[in-house]
GROMACS .gro file of C-alpha atoms in nm:
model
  202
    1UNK     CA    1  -1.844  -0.646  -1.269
    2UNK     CA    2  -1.894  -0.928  -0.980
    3UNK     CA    3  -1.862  -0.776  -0.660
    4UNK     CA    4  -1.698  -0.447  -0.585
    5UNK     CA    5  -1.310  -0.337  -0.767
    6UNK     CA    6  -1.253  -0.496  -0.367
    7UNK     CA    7  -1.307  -0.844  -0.396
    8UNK     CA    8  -0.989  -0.985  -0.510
    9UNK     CA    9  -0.827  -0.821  -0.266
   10UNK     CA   10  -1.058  -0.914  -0.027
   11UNK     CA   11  -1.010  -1.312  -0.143
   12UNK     CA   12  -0.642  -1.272  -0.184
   13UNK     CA   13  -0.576  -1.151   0.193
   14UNK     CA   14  -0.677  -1.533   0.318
   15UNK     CA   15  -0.339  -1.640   0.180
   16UNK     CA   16  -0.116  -1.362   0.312
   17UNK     CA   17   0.016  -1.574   0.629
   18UNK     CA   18   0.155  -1.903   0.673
   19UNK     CA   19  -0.043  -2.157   0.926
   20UNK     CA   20   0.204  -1.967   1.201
   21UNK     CA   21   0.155  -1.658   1.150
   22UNK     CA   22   0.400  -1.530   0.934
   23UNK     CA   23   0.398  -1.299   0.654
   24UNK     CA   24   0.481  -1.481   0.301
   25UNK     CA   25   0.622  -1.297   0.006
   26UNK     CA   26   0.427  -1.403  -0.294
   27UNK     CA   27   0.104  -1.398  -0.145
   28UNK     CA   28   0.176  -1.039   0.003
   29UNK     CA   29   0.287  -0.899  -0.351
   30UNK     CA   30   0.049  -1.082  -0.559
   31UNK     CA   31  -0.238  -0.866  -0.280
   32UNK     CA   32  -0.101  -0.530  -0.329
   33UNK     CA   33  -0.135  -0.597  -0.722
   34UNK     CA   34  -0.463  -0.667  -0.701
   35UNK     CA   35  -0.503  -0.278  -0.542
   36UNK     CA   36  -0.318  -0.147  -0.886
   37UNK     CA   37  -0.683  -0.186  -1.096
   38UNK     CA   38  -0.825   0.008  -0.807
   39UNK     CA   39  -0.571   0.300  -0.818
   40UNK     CA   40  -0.641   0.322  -1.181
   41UNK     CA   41  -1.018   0.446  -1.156
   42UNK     CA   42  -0.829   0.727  -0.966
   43UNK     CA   43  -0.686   0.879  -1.329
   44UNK     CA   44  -0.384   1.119  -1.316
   45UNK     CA   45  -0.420   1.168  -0.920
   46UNK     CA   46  -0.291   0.846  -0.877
   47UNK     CA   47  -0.021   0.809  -1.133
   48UNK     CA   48   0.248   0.896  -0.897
   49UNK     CA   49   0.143   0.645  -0.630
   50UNK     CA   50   0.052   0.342  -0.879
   51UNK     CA   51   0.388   0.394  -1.074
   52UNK     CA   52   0.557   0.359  -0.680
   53UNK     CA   53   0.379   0.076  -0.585
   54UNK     CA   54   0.462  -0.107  -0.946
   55UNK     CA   55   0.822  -0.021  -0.945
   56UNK     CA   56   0.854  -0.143  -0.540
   57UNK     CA   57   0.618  -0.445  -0.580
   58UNK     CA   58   0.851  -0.532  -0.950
   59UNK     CA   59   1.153  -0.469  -0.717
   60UNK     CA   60   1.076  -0.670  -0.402
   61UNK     CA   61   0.910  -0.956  -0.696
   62UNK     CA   62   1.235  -0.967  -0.886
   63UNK     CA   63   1.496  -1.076  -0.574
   64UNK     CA   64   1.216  -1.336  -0.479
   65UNK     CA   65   1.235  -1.494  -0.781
   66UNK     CA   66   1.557  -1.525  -0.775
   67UNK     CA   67   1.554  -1.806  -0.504
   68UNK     CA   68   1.190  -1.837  -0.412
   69UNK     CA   69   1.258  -2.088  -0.145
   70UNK     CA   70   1.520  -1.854   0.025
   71UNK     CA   71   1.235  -1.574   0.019
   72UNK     CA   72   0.948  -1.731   0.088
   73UNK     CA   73   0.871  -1.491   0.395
   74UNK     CA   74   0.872  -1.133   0.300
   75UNK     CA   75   1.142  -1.006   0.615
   76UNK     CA   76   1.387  -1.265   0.470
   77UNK     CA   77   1.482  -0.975   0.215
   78UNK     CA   78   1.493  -0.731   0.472
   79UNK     CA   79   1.727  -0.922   0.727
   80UNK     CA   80   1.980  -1.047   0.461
   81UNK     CA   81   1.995  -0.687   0.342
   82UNK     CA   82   2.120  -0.604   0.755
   83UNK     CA   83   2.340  -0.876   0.744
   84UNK     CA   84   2.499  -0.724   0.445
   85UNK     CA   85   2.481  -0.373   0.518
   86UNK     CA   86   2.291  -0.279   0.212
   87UNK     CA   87   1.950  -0.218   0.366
   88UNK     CA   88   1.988   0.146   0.348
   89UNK     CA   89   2.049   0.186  -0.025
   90UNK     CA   90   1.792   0.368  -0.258
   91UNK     CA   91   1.751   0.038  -0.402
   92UNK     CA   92   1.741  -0.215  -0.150
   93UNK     CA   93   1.433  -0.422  -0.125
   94UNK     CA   94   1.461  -0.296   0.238
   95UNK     CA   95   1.382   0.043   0.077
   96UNK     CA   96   1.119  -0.092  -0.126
   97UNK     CA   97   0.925  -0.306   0.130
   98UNK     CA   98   0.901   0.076   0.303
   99UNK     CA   99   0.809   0.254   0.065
  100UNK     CA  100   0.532   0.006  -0.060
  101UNK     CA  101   0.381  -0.024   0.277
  102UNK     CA  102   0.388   0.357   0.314
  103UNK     CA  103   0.208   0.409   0.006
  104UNK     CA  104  -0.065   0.107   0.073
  105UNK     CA  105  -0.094   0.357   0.430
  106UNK     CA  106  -0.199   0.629   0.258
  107UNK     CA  107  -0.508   0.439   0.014
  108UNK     CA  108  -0.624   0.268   0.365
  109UNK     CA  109  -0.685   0.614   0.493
  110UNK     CA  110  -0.769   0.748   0.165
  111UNK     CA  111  -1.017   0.478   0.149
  112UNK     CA  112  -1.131   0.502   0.562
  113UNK     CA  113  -1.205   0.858   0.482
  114UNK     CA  114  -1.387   0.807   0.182
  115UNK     CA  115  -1.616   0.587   0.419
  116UNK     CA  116  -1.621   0.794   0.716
  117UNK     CA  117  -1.663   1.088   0.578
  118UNK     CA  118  -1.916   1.046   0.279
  119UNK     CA  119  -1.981   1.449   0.199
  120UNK     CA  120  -1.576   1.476   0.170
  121UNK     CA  121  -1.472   1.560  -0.206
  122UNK     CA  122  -1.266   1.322  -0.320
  123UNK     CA  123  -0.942   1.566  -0.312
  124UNK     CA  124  -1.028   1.635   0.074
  125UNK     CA  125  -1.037   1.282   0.139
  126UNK     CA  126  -0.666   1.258  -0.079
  127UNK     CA  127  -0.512   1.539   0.116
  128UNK     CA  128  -0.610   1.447   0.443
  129UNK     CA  129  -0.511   1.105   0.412
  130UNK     CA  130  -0.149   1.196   0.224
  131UNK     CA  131  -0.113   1.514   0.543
  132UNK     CA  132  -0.124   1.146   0.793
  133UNK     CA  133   0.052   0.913   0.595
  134UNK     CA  134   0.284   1.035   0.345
  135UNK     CA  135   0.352   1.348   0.378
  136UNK     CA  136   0.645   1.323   0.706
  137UNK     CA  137   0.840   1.112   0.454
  138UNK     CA  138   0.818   1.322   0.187
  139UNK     CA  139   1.091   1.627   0.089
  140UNK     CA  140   1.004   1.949  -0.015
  141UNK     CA  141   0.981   1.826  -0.446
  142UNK     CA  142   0.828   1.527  -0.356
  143UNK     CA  143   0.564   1.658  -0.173
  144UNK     CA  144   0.496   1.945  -0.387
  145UNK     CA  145   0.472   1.696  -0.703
  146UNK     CA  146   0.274   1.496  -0.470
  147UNK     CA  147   0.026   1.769  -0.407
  148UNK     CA  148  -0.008   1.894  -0.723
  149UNK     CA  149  -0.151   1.550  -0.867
  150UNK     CA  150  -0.427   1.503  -0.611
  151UNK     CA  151  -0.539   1.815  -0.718
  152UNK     CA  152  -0.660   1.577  -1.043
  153UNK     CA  153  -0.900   1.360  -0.786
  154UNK     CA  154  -1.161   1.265  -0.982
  155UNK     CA  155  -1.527   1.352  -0.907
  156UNK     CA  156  -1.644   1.157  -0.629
  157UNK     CA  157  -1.981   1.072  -0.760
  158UNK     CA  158  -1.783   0.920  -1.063
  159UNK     CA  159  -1.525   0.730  -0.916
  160UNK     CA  160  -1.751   0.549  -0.676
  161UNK     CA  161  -2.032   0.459  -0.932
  162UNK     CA  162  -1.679   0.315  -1.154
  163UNK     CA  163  -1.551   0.095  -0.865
  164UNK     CA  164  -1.900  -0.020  -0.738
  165UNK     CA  165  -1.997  -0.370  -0.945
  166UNK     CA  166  -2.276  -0.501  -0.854
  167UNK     CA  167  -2.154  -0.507  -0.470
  168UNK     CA  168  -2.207  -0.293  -0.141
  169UNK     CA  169  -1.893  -0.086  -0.216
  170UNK     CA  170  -1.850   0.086   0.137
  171UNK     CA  171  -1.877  -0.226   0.296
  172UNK     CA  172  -1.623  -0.394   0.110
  173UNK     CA  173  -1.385  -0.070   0.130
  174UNK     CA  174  -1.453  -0.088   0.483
  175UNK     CA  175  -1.371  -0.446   0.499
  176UNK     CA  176  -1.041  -0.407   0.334
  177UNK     CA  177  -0.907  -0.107   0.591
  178UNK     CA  178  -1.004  -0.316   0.861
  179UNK     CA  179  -0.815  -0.671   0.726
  180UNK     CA  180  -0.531  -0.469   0.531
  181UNK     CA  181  -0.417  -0.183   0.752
  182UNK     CA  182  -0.309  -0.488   1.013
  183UNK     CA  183  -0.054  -0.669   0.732
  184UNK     CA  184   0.065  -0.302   0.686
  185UNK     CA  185   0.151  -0.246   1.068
  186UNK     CA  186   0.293  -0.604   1.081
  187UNK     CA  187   0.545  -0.470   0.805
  188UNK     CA  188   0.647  -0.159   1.034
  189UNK     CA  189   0.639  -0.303   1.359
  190UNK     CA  190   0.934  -0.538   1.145
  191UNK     CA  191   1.102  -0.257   0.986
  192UNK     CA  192   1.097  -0.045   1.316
  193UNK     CA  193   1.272  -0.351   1.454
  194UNK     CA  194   1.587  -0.359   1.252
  195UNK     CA  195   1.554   0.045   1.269
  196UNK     CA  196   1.437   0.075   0.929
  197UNK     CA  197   1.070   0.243   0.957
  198UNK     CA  198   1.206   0.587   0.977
  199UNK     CA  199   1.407   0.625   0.638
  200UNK     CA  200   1.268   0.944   0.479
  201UNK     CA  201   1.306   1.063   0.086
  202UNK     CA  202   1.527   1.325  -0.036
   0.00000   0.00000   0.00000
């Protein structure tokens, strides 16, 4: 492999704003896929979070097609949904837009610990990151289901040597906190807003 699992994400976060600043849809979707490959090497741990990301990304993908002009900038979604008073509903792209950003929270810490603390096991580094990110949001069955799948974190030894390439791997992962975690507080400095950032799950 060229480069680390990171470098499309890394070449796919020059496109994520418009000349002024503002967050665009496609480019913002098509960067969280390019994280999907990267949850994979995570196994069963990460089914859970992969199969959330998919279904949010699909959801959030689906309305923009449907008049990619009108939603060319990802809050468009978000303030139509106010406007109509649907922004609230399980399956709002309001909803989704959350729940995507919360889940692309937790992998930046998961993947800032992983850096910072190199003698963490690779289920430490899961279950501190989801106790910072996730875990507020979550209800008592989803964060017990939660739980119980990063208790399948793969070796750590293994999963690094998979997602290495031929590139420096914790500089690239350190690289992608640093350039990614800011489009991430972007989206809840939006959400919190329009009073959306604070929607937990049942």
């Amino acid at each position: 492999m060229e480069g680390t699992v990171f470098t499309p994400c890394l070449e796919g976060m020059k496109n994520v704003k418009s000349e002024q600043g503002e967050m665009l849809t496609k480019p913002f979707l098509d960067l969280c896929k390019t994280i999907l490959p990267v949850i994979d090497k995570f196994g069963a741990a990460m089914t859970l979070v992969k199969a959330d990301i998919g279904g949010n990304i699909s959801r959030l993908e689906k309305n923009y097609l449907s008049d990619p002009d009108k939603y060319k900038y990802l809050y468009t979604f978000v303030q139509g949904e106010i406007e109509s008073k649907t922004a609230k509903g399980s399956s709002s792209c309001t909803n989704g837009l959350l729940w995507l950003t919360r889940a692309m929270d937790f992998l930046v810490e998961l993947f800032r610990n992983l850096v910072a603390h190199q003698d963490w096991s690779m289920s430490q580094a899961c279950g501190e990151s989801y106790q910072k990110t996730l875990k507020k949001w979550h209800g008592w069955l989803a964060s017990s289901t939660f739980s119980m799948a990063l208790k399948l974190a793969p070796d750590r030894k293994k999963f690094m040597d998979v997602i290495s390439g031929s590139g420096d791997i914790y500089a690239d992962m350190e690289r992608f906190c640093t350039e990614f975690g800011p489009f991430l507080q972007d989206n809840h400095k939006f959400l919190a807003s329009v009073g959306m950032d604070d929607m937990k799950a049942s």
